[in-house]
Tab-separated table of C-alpha atoms in Angstrom:
chain	number	residue	atom	x	y	z
A	131	MET	CA	15.595	-28.701	1.879
A	132	THR	CA	12.122	-29.635	0.998
A	133	SER	CA	11.874	-26.513	-1.907
A	134	SER	CA	14.589	-25.448	-4.147
A	135	SER	CA	13.171	-22.057	-3.328
A	136	VAL	CA	13.115	-20.307	0.304
A	137	LEU	CA	10.015	-18.620	-0.984
A	138	ASP	CA	8.278	-21.642	-0.908
A	139	LEU	CA	8.887	-22.989	2.519
A	140	ALA	CA	6.606	-21.061	4.571
A	141	PRO	CA	4.679	-18.001	4.568
A	142	VAL	CA	6.817	-16.089	7.244
A	143	VAL	CA	10.431	-16.971	7.886
A	144	PRO	CA	11.347	-15.984	11.517
A	145	VAL	CA	14.123	-13.230	11.764
A	146	VAL	CA	16.326	-14.343	14.727
A	147	VAL	CA	18.960	-12.515	16.957
A	148	LEU	CA	20.177	-14.510	19.649
A	149	GLU	CA	22.401	-13.424	22.354
A	150	ASP	CA	22.697	-16.952	23.867
A	151	ALA	CA	23.542	-19.767	21.457
A	152	ALA	CA	22.208	-22.085	24.262
A	153	ASP	CA	18.694	-20.704	23.309
A	154	ALA	CA	18.962	-21.861	19.618
A	155	VAL	CA	17.864	-25.320	19.927
A	156	PRO	CA	14.555	-25.038	21.860
A	157	LEU	CA	13.867	-21.713	20.005
A	158	ALA	CA	14.174	-23.495	16.670
A	159	ARG	CA	12.110	-26.510	18.071
A	160	ALA	CA	9.118	-23.949	18.952
A	161	LEU	CA	9.386	-22.150	15.552
A	162	VAL	CA	8.999	-25.717	13.662
A	163	ALA	CA	6.419	-27.145	15.822
A	164	GLY	CA	4.097	-23.900	15.145
A	165	GLY	CA	4.788	-24.690	11.676
A	166	LEU	CA	7.679	-22.360	10.614
A	167	PRO	CA	10.935	-24.567	9.557
A	168	ALA	CA	12.859	-21.711	7.802
A	169	ILE	CA	14.908	-19.929	10.195
A	170	GLU	CA	16.859	-17.008	9.433
A	171	VAL	CA	19.429	-16.292	11.894
A	172	THR	CA	21.256	-12.828	11.981
A	173	LEU	CA	24.905	-12.667	11.900
A	174	ARG	CA	24.292	-9.762	14.643
A	175	THR	CA	25.583	-11.309	17.610
A	176	ALA	CA	28.757	-13.381	18.866
A	177	ALA	CA	26.645	-16.306	19.225
A	178	ALA	CA	25.121	-16.629	15.766
A	179	LEU	CA	27.723	-18.933	14.306
A	180	ASP	CA	27.355	-21.347	17.107
A	181	ALA	CA	23.573	-21.095	17.116
A	182	ILE	CA	23.487	-21.831	13.492
A	183	LYS	CA	25.858	-25.138	14.321
A	184	ALA	CA	23.567	-25.982	16.833
A	185	ILE	CA	20.136	-26.221	15.213
A	186	ALA	CA	21.593	-27.559	12.012
A	187	ALA	CA	22.892	-30.459	14.385
A	188	GLU	CA	19.869	-31.037	16.713
A	189	VAL	CA	17.058	-29.954	14.590
A	190	PRO	CA	16.656	-31.679	11.624
A	191	ASP	CA	13.055	-30.251	10.779
A	192	ALA	CA	14.277	-26.862	10.518
A	193	VAL	CA	15.885	-25.405	7.416
A	194	VAL	CA	18.068	-23.055	9.018
A	195	GLY	CA	19.760	-19.751	7.164
A	196	ALA	CA	21.808	-16.747	7.507
A	197	GLY	CA	20.759	-13.521	7.655
A	198	THR	CA	22.972	-10.320	7.458
A	199	VAL	CA	25.535	-11.902	5.491
A	200	ILE	CA	27.454	-9.071	3.932
A	201	SER	CA	30.902	-10.756	3.145
A	202	ALA	CA	32.482	-13.498	1.376
A	203	GLN	CA	33.819	-14.689	4.905
A	204	ASN	CA	30.397	-14.381	6.072
A	205	VAL	CA	29.267	-16.783	3.333
A	206	ALA	CA	32.146	-19.204	3.923
A	207	ASP	CA	31.291	-19.361	7.497
A	208	THR	CA	27.904	-19.810	7.647
A	209	VAL	CA	27.696	-22.322	5.065
A	210	ALA	CA	30.852	-24.414	7.177
A	211	ALA	CA	28.339	-23.943	10.128
A	212	GLY	CA	25.486	-25.761	8.575
A	213	ALA	CA	23.810	-22.684	6.899
A	214	ARG	CA	20.741	-24.125	3.949
A	215	PHE	CA	20.122	-20.520	2.925
A	216	LEU	CA	21.576	-16.988	2.737
A	217	VAL	CA	20.158	-13.671	3.032
A	218	SER	CA	21.705	-10.393	2.537
A	219	PRO	CA	20.234	-7.035	3.387
A	220	GLY	CA	22.058	-5.520	0.135
A	221	TRP	CA	24.417	-6.801	-2.617
A	222	THR	CA	27.581	-6.272	-4.451
A	223	ASP	CA	29.042	-8.245	-7.182
A	224	VAL	CA	31.920	-9.371	-5.069
A	225	LEU	CA	29.051	-10.779	-2.100
A	226	LEU	CA	26.785	-11.839	-5.055
A	227	ASP	CA	29.306	-14.310	-6.746
A	228	ALA	CA	30.311	-15.526	-3.169
A	229	MET	CA	26.892	-16.715	-2.889
A	230	LYS	CA	26.499	-18.033	-6.024
A	231	ARG	CA	29.685	-20.143	-5.333
A	232	SER	CA	28.227	-21.260	-1.753
A	233	GLY	CA	25.889	-24.156	-3.200
A	234	VAL	CA	22.871	-22.875	-1.059
A	235	PRO	CA	20.024	-20.952	-2.365
A	236	PHE	CA	20.281	-17.123	-1.297
A	237	LEU	CA	18.228	-13.947	-1.335
A	238	PRO	CA	20.084	-10.588	-2.205
A	239	GLY	CA	18.730	-7.632	-0.620
A	240	VAL	CA	17.118	-4.921	-2.721
A	241	SER	CA	15.372	-1.476	-2.125
A	242	THR	CA	15.371	-0.197	-5.804
A	243	THR	CA	13.898	-0.774	-9.015
A	244	SER	CA	17.610	-0.950	-10.623
A	245	GLU	CA	19.002	-3.247	-7.939
A	246	VAL	CA	16.189	-5.464	-9.079
A	247	VAL	CA	17.173	-5.103	-12.711
A	248	ALA	CA	20.787	-5.528	-11.870
A	249	LEU	CA	20.146	-8.757	-10.166
A	250	LEU	CA	17.566	-9.878	-13.251
A	251	GLU	CA	20.805	-9.126	-15.588
A	252	ARG	CA	22.810	-11.737	-13.183
A	253	GLY	CA	20.053	-14.210	-13.325
A	254	VAL	CA	19.061	-13.733	-9.788
A	255	THR	CA	14.889	-13.864	-9.431
A	256	GLU	CA	14.454	-14.208	-5.936
A	257	MET	CA	15.276	-11.272	-3.596
A	258	LYS	CA	14.929	-9.736	0.044
A	259	PHE	CA	13.180	-6.383	-0.381
A	260	PHE	CA	14.218	-4.571	2.439
A	261	PRO	CA	13.753	-2.442	4.527
A	262	ALA	CA	10.122	-2.943	3.672
A	263	GLU	CA	8.095	-0.723	5.239
A	264	ALA	CA	10.535	2.393	5.092
A	265	ALA	CA	11.267	1.237	1.514
A	266	GLY	CA	7.941	1.579	0.290
A	267	GLY	CA	6.128	-1.309	1.534
A	268	THR	CA	3.432	-3.051	-0.269
A	269	ALA	CA	2.810	-0.128	-2.543
A	270	TYR	CA	6.364	-0.427	-3.868
A	271	LEU	CA	6.377	-3.982	-4.380
A	272	LYS	CA	3.002	-4.033	-6.157
A	273	ALA	CA	4.418	-1.004	-8.722
A	274	LEU	CA	7.447	-3.556	-9.456
A	275	SER	CA	4.970	-6.457	-10.492
A	276	ALA	CA	3.615	-5.158	-13.893
A	277	PRO	CA	7.421	-4.483	-15.203
A	278	LEU	CA	9.150	-6.726	-13.470
A	279	PRO	CA	7.037	-9.853	-13.131
A	280	GLN	CA	9.982	-12.156	-12.956
A	281	ALA	CA	11.417	-11.026	-9.756
A	282	ARG	CA	9.914	-12.530	-6.397
A	283	PHE	CA	10.316	-11.371	-3.303
A	284	CYS	CA	10.512	-11.864	0.566
A	285	PRO	CA	9.694	-8.621	1.930
A	286	THR	CA	11.381	-8.160	5.694
A	287	GLY	CA	11.590	-5.087	7.982
A	288	GLY	CA	8.863	-3.499	9.970
A	289	ILE	CA	6.363	-6.098	9.129
A	290	SER	CA	3.639	-7.415	11.469
A	291	LEU	CA	0.955	-10.007	11.820
A	292	ALA	CA	-1.239	-7.412	11.041
A	293	SER	CA	0.560	-6.127	7.711
A	294	ALA	CA	1.908	-9.714	6.750
A	295	PRO	CA	-1.381	-10.558	4.778
A	296	SER	CA	-1.175	-7.508	2.399
A	297	TYR	CA	2.398	-8.523	1.468
A	298	LEU	CA	1.439	-12.115	1.106
A	299	ALA	CA	-1.451	-11.374	-1.268
A	300	LEU	CA	0.729	-9.647	-3.944
A	301	PRO	CA	1.788	-11.936	-6.725
A	302	ASN	CA	5.638	-11.156	-6.618
A	303	VAL	CA	6.048	-12.018	-2.838
A	304	GLY	CA	6.667	-15.727	-1.806
A	305	CYS	CA	6.952	-14.906	1.650
A	306	VAL	CA	7.682	-12.418	4.280
A	307	GLY	CA	10.416	-11.900	7.080
A	308	GLY	CA	9.724	-10.777	10.309
A	309	SER	CA	10.781	-10.837	14.464
A	310	TRP	CA	6.902	-10.484	15.859
A	311	MET	CA	6.975	-14.481	16.459
A	312	VAL	CA	10.168	-14.207	18.485
A	313	PRO	CA	9.842	-11.335	20.723
A	314	GLY	CA	12.654	-10.687	22.793
A	315	ASP	CA	10.834	-10.827	26.357
A	316	ALA	CA	9.914	-14.318	25.307
A	317	VAL	CA	13.157	-15.494	24.248
A	318	ALA	CA	14.433	-14.109	27.494
A	319	ALA	CA	11.951	-15.738	29.534
A	320	LYS	CA	12.752	-19.061	27.639
A	321	ASP	CA	8.988	-18.808	27.145
A	322	TRP	CA	9.349	-21.508	24.109
A	323	ALA	CA	5.085	-22.273	24.534
A	324	ARG	CA	4.391	-18.624	23.749
A	325	VAL	CA	6.996	-18.413	20.676
A	326	GLU	CA	5.275	-21.680	19.315
A	327	ARG	CA	1.593	-20.190	19.646
A	328	LEU	CA	2.948	-17.046	17.738
A	329	ALA	CA	4.452	-19.212	15.233
A	330	GLY	CA	1.132	-20.946	14.650
A	331	GLU	CA	-0.556	-17.778	14.093
A	332	ALA	CA	2.283	-16.493	11.500
A	333	ALA	CA	2.151	-19.952	9.690
A	334	ALA	CA	-1.707	-19.645	9.226
A	335	LEU	CA	-1.328	-16.469	7.167
A	336	ARG	CA	-2.198	-16.684	3.584
A	337	GLY	CA	-2.459	-14.320	0.829
């Protein structure tokens, strides 16, 4: 990984849901070509682990990670498949311990101030803020920045090309997660040129 922090790889981390592992490599190549090397493949489908394996093996410029990690078994399976970072929608002590032991960077999910403080107590300063829009959006994150400046976030959930810049402008946001650059119809049509173009627009975003 070119950075020790997932938050510094690119302004946007694509959140990818793949039904067919055969789409993983061409999709990852399109995202990398567009300037988005960090790719979160979510564990929402049966194809996810095979997709992570394929990207890790065949797209060396991609930094493939696993999303929707909710158990110690998920951690073990995805790291074995080649995941280079882990993202969870929330966290427990058991899950956090497993992610810490994994040896790869991780972003545990939070949506409340108490969860942020609890992670800071445990030495974790980088987190996923989820579901971002539903949990208070930019106003909530801005409010957290004064009392908890040491916490940095990757907000994910309901973020679009239009709303991403307002998140990226916040001092405590390193990047955002989103799926608008991997629309389902483009993936179904294998329109990788469109994915690359949308990735390029996202990669150009700066706060």
